[in-house]
Tab-separated table of C-alpha atoms in Angstrom:
chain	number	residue	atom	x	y	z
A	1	UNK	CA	0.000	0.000	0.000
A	2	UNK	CA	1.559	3.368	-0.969
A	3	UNK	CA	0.707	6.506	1.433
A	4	UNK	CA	0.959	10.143	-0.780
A	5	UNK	CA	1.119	13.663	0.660
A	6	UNK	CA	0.085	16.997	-1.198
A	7	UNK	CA	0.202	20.515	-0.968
A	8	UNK	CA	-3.039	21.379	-0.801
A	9	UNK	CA	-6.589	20.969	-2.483
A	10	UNK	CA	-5.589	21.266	-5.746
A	11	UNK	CA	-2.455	19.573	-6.024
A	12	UNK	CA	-1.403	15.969	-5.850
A	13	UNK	CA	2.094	14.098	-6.245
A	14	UNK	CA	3.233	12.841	-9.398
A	15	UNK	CA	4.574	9.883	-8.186
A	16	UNK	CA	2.029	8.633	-5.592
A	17	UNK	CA	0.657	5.414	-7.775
A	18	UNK	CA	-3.085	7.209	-7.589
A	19	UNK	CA	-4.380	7.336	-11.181
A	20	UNK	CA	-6.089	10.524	-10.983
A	21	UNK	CA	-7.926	12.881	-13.779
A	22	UNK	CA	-10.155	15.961	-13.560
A	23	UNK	CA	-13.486	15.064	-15.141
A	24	UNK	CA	-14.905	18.061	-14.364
A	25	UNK	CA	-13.709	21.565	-13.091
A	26	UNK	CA	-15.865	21.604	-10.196
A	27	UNK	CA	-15.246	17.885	-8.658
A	28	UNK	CA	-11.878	17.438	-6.308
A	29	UNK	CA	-9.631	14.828	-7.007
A	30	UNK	CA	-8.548	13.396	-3.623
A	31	UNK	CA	-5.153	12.850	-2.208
A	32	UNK	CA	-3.314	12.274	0.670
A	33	UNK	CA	-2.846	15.188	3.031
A	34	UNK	CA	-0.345	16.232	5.742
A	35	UNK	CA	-1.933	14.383	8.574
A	36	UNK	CA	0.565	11.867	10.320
A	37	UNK	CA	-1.248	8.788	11.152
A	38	UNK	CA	-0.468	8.912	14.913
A	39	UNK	CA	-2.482	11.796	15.299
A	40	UNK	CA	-5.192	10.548	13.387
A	41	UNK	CA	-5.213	7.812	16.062
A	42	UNK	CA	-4.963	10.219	18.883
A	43	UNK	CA	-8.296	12.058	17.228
A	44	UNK	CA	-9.884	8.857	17.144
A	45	UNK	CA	-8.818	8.142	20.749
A	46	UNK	CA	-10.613	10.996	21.602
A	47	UNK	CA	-13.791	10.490	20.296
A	48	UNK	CA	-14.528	7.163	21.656
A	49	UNK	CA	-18.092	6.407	21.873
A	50	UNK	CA	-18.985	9.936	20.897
A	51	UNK	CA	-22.442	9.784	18.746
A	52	UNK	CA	-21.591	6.178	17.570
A	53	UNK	CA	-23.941	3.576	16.417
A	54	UNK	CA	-23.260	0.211	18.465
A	55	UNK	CA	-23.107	-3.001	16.251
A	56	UNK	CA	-26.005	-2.972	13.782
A	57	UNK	CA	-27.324	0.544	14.817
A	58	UNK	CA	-28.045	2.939	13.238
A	59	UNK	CA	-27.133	7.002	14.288
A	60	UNK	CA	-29.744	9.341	13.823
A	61	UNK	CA	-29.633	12.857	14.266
A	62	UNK	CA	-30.625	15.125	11.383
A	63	UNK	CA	-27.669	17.466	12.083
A	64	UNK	CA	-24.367	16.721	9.771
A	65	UNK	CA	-20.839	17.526	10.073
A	66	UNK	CA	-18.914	18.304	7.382
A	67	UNK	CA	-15.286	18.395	7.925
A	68	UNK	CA	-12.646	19.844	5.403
A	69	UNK	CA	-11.279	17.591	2.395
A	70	UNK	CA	-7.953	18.473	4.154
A	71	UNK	CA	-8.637	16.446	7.970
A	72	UNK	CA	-9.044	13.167	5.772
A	73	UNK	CA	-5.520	10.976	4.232
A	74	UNK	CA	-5.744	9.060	1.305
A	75	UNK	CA	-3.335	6.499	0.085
A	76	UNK	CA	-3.808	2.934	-2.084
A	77	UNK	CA	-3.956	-0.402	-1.813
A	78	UNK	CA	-4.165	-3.529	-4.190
A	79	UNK	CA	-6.788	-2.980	-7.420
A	80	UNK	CA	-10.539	-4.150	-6.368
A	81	UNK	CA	-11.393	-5.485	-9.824
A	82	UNK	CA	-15.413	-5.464	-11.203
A	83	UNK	CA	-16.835	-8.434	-11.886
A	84	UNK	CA	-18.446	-7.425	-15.072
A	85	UNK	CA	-17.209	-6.076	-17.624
A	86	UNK	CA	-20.153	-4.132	-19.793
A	87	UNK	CA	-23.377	-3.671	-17.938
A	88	UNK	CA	-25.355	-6.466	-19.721
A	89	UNK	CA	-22.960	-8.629	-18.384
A	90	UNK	CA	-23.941	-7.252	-14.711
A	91	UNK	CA	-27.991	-7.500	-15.549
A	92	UNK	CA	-27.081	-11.093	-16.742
A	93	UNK	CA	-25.214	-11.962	-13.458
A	94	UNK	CA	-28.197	-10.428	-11.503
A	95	UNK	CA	-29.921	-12.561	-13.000
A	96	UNK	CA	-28.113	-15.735	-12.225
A	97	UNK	CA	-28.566	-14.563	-8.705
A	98	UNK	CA	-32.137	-13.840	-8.799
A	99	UNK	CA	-32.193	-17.351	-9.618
A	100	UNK	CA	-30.514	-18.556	-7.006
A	101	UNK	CA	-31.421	-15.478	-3.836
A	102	UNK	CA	-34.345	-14.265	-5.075
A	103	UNK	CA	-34.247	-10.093	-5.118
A	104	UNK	CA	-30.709	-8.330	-5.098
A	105	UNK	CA	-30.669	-6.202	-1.882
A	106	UNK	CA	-27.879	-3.637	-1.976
A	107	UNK	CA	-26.948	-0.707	0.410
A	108	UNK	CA	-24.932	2.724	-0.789
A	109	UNK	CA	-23.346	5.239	1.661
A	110	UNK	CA	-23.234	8.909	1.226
A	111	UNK	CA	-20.125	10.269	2.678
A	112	UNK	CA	-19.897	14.107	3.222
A	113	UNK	CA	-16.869	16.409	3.114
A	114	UNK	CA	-16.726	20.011	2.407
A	115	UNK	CA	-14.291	22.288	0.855
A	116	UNK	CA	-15.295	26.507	0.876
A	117	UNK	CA	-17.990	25.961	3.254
A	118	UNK	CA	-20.176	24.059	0.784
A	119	UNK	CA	-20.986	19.910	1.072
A	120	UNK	CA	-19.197	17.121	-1.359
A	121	UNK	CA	-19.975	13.557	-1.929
A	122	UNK	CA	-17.114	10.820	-2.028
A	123	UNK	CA	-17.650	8.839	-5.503
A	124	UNK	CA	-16.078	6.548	-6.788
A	125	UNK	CA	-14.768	6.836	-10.625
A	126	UNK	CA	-14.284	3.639	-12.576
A	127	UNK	CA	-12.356	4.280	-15.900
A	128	UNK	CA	-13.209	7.961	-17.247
A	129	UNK	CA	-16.871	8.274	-17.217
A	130	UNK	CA	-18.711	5.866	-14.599
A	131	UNK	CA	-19.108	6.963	-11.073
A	132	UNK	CA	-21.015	5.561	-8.176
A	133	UNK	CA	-21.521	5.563	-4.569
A	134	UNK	CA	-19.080	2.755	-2.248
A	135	UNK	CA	-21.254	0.113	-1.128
A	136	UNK	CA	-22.752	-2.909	-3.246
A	137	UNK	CA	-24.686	-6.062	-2.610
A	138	UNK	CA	-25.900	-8.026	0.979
A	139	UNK	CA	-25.232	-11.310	1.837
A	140	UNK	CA	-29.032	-13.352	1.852
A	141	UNK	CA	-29.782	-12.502	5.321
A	142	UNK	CA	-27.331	-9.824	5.977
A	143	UNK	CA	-27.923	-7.177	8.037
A	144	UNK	CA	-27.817	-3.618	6.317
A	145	UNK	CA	-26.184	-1.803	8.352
A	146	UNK	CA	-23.170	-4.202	9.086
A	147	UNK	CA	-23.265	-5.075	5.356
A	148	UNK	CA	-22.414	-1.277	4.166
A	149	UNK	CA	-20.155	-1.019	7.004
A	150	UNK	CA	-18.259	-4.452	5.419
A	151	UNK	CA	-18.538	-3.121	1.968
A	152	UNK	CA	-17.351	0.262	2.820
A	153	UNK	CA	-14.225	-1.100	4.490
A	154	UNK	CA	-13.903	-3.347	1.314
A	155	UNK	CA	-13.603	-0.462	-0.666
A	156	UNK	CA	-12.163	2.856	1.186
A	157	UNK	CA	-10.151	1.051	4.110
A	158	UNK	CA	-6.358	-0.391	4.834
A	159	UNK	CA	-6.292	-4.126	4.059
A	160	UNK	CA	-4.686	-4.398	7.949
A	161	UNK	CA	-3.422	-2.173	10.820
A	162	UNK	CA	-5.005	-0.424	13.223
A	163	UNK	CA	-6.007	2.931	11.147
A	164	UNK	CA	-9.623	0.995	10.199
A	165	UNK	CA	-12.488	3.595	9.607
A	166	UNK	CA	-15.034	4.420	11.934
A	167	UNK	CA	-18.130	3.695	10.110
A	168	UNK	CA	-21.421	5.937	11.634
A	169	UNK	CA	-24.149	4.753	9.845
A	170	UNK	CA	-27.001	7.226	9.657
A	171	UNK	CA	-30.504	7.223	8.494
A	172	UNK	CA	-31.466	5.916	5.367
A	173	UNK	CA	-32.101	8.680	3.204
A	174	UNK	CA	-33.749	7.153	-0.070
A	175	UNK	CA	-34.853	3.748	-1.370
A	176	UNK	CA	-34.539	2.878	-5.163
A	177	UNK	CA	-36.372	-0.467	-6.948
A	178	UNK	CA	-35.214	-1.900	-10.254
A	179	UNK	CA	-38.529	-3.370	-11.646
A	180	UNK	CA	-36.546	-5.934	-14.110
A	181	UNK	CA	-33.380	-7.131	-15.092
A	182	UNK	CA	-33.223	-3.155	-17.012
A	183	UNK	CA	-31.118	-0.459	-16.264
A	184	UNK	CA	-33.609	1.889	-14.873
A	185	UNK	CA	-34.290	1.865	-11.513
A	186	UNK	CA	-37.100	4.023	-10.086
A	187	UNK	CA	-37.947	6.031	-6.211
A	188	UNK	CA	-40.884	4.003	-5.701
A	189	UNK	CA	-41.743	0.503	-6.483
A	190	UNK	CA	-44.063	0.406	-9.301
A	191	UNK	CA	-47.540	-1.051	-8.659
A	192	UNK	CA	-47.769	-3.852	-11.275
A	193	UNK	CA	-44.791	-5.202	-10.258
A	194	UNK	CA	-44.928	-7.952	-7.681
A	195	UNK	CA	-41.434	-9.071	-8.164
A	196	UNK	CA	-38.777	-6.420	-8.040
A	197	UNK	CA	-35.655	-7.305	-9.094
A	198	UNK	CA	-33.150	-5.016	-6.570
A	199	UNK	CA	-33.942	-2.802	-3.461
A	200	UNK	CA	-31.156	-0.541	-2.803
A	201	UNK	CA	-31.245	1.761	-0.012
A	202	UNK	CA	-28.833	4.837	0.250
A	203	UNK	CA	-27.707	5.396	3.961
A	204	UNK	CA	-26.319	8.811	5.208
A	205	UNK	CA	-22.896	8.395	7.043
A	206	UNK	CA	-21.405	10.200	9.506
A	207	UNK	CA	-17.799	10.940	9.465
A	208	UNK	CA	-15.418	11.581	11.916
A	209	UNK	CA	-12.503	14.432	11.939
A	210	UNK	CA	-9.869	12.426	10.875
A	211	UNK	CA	-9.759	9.131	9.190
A	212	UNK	CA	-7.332	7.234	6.422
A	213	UNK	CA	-8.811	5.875	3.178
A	214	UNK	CA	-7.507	3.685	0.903
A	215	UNK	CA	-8.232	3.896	-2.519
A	216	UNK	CA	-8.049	0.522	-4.522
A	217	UNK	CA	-5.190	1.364	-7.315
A	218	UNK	CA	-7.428	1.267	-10.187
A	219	UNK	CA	-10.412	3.065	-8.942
A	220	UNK	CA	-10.288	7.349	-8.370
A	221	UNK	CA	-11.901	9.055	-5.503
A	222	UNK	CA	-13.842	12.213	-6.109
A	223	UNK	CA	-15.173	14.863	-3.573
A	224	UNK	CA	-17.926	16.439	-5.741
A	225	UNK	CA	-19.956	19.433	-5.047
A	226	UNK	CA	-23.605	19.132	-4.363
A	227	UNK	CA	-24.932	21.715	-7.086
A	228	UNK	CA	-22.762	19.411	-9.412
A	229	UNK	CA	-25.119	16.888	-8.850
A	230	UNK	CA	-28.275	18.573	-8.981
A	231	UNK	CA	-30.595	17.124	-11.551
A	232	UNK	CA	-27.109	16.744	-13.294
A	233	UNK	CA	-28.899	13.143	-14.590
A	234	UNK	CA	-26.678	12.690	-18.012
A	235	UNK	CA	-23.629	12.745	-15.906
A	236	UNK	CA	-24.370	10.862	-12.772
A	237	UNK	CA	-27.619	9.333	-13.444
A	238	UNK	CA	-31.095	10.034	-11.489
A	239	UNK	CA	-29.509	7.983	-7.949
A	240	UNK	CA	-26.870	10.556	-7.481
A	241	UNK	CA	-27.929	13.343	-9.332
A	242	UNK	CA	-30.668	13.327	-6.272
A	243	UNK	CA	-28.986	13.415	-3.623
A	244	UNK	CA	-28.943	17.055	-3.125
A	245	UNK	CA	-33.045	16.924	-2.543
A	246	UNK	CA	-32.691	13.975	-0.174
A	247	UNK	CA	-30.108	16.072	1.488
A	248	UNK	CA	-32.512	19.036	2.169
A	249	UNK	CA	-33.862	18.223	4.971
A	250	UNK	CA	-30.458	17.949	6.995
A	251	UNK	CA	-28.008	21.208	8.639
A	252	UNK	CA	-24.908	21.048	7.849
A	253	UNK	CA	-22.226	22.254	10.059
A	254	UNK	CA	-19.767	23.246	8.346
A	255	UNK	CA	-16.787	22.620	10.499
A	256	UNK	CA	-13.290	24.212	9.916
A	257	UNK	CA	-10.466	22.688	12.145
C-alpha cells in the first residue's frame, strides 16, 4: 500500500501510484494530506463512543458535520477489480442470482466532506466516465447496516493495521427499486410489479474528523460538489444526481479545524 502527501486541495504528487484525472472543473480529485497517522489515532482516541452507532445501529440525528477535504488521508492499496465487464454482463449476473437469492438487496453510503464551506460527496470513478456511490450487494440474510459497514471497508479502508475507519451509519435517506433485469431503476416501487428485481437503499454516514482511506489502485476518488449533482442526470444518473433533494432536509455544520 503506498501513502501520498500533497500541498493542498488542488495539487497531488506525481509519483504517488493514484491514477487521478479531472473530469470536471468543479469535482476534487482526492489525495493524501499532511496528517501523520499517529495523530489521526490520537483524534480517534478521543472520540470514543462519541455519537456512535453500536453493532447494527443505526445514528440518527438530522444534524451533519462536514469536515474539510484536508482532515481526511488518502493512500492505495491492491486494485478491487469489477466483476463485469459491460453492464449487460452485470444484468445477466443479476440474473443468475435472482435465480438462485431471489431479489438483489444492496446498500450505498453517502459520505460528506466540504471544501469553501459548501458539502461534497465521495464517488467513486471507474475508468473515465462511470461513477457511483461505495457500497454494493448483501449477503441473503445480511444485516444492512453491518453489510455497508463491510462493503465500505472493502472499498475505502487499509487491508490491515489499526487505522480501520469508523463507520457511523445514519438514516437511510432514499430507497430505489429496479422493476426488471433493465437499467432503470425508479424512487418508488411500481404497482404492477410484484417481483422487483433489486432494493437498494442509500444510507447517510457520519464521518469523523480524521480518518485514512484507501483507494483501490485502479479506482479514483472524487469529492464532488452538491450543485454538481443537482438534476445533473446525463452525468451521474437520477440515484446521485438526487442526492442534493434527499439532502434538504439535513443542517450542515460546516466545520473548519
Amino acid at each position: 500500500m503506498t501513502h501520498q502527501k500533497g500541498q493542498n486541495a488542488h495539487t497531488y504528487s506525481q509519483h504517488s501510484g493514484l491514477s487521478l484525472s479531472f473530469p470536471s472543473i468543479r469535482s476534487k480529485i482526492l489525495y493524501s494530506k499532511t496528517s501523520p497517522l499517529r495523530f489521526i489515532k490520537r483524534e480517534r482516541k478521543k472520540e470514543g463512543d462519541r455519537s456512535r452507532g453500536g453493532k447494527g445501529e443505526m445514528l440518527t440525528s438530522t444534524v451533519v458535520n462536514a469536515y474539510p477535504l484536508s482532515s481526511y488521508t488518502f493512500g492505495t492499496k491492491e486494485p478491487k477489480m469489477e466483476k463485469d465487464t459491460s453492464v449487460a454482463d452485470r444484468l445477466a449476473r443479476m440474473k443468475v442470482n435472482y435465480m438462485k437469492e431471489g431479489m438483489r438487496t444492496s446498500v450505498e453510503a453517502i459520505l460528506l466532506v466540504q471544501e469553501h464551506n459548501h458539502p461534497h460527496i465521495l464517488l467513486l470513478q471507474i475508468g473515465n466516465t462511470f461513477c457511483k456511490l461505495p457500497g454494493g450487494r448483501l449477503k441473503p440474510g445480511e444485516n444492512e447496516i453491518e453489510g455497508l459497514k463491510r462493503k465500505l471497508s472493502s472499498k475505502l479502508a487499509a487491508s490491515s493495521g489499526p487505522l480501520q475507519p469508523n463507520w457511523q451509519i445514519g438514516e437511510c435517506v432514499a430507497i430505489w427499486w429496479r422493476p426488471n433485469f433493465e437499467t432503470i431503476m425508479y424512487p418508488y416501487c411500481p404497482p404492477h410489479i410484484t417481483k422487483p428485481k433489486e432494493c437498494k437503499k442509500l444510507y447517510l454516514v457520519h464521518l469523523s474528523e480524521r480518518e485514512y482511506f484507501a483507494v483501490p489502485k485502479n479506482l479514483k476518488l472524487l469529492a464532488v460538489p452538491l450543485f454538481e449533482l443537482y438534476d445533473n442526470v446525463q452525468r451521474y444518473g437520477p440515484v446521485i444526481s438526487t442526492i442534493p433533494q434527499q439532502l434538504s432536509r439535513f443542517q450542515f455544520n460546516m466545520v473548519n479545524s
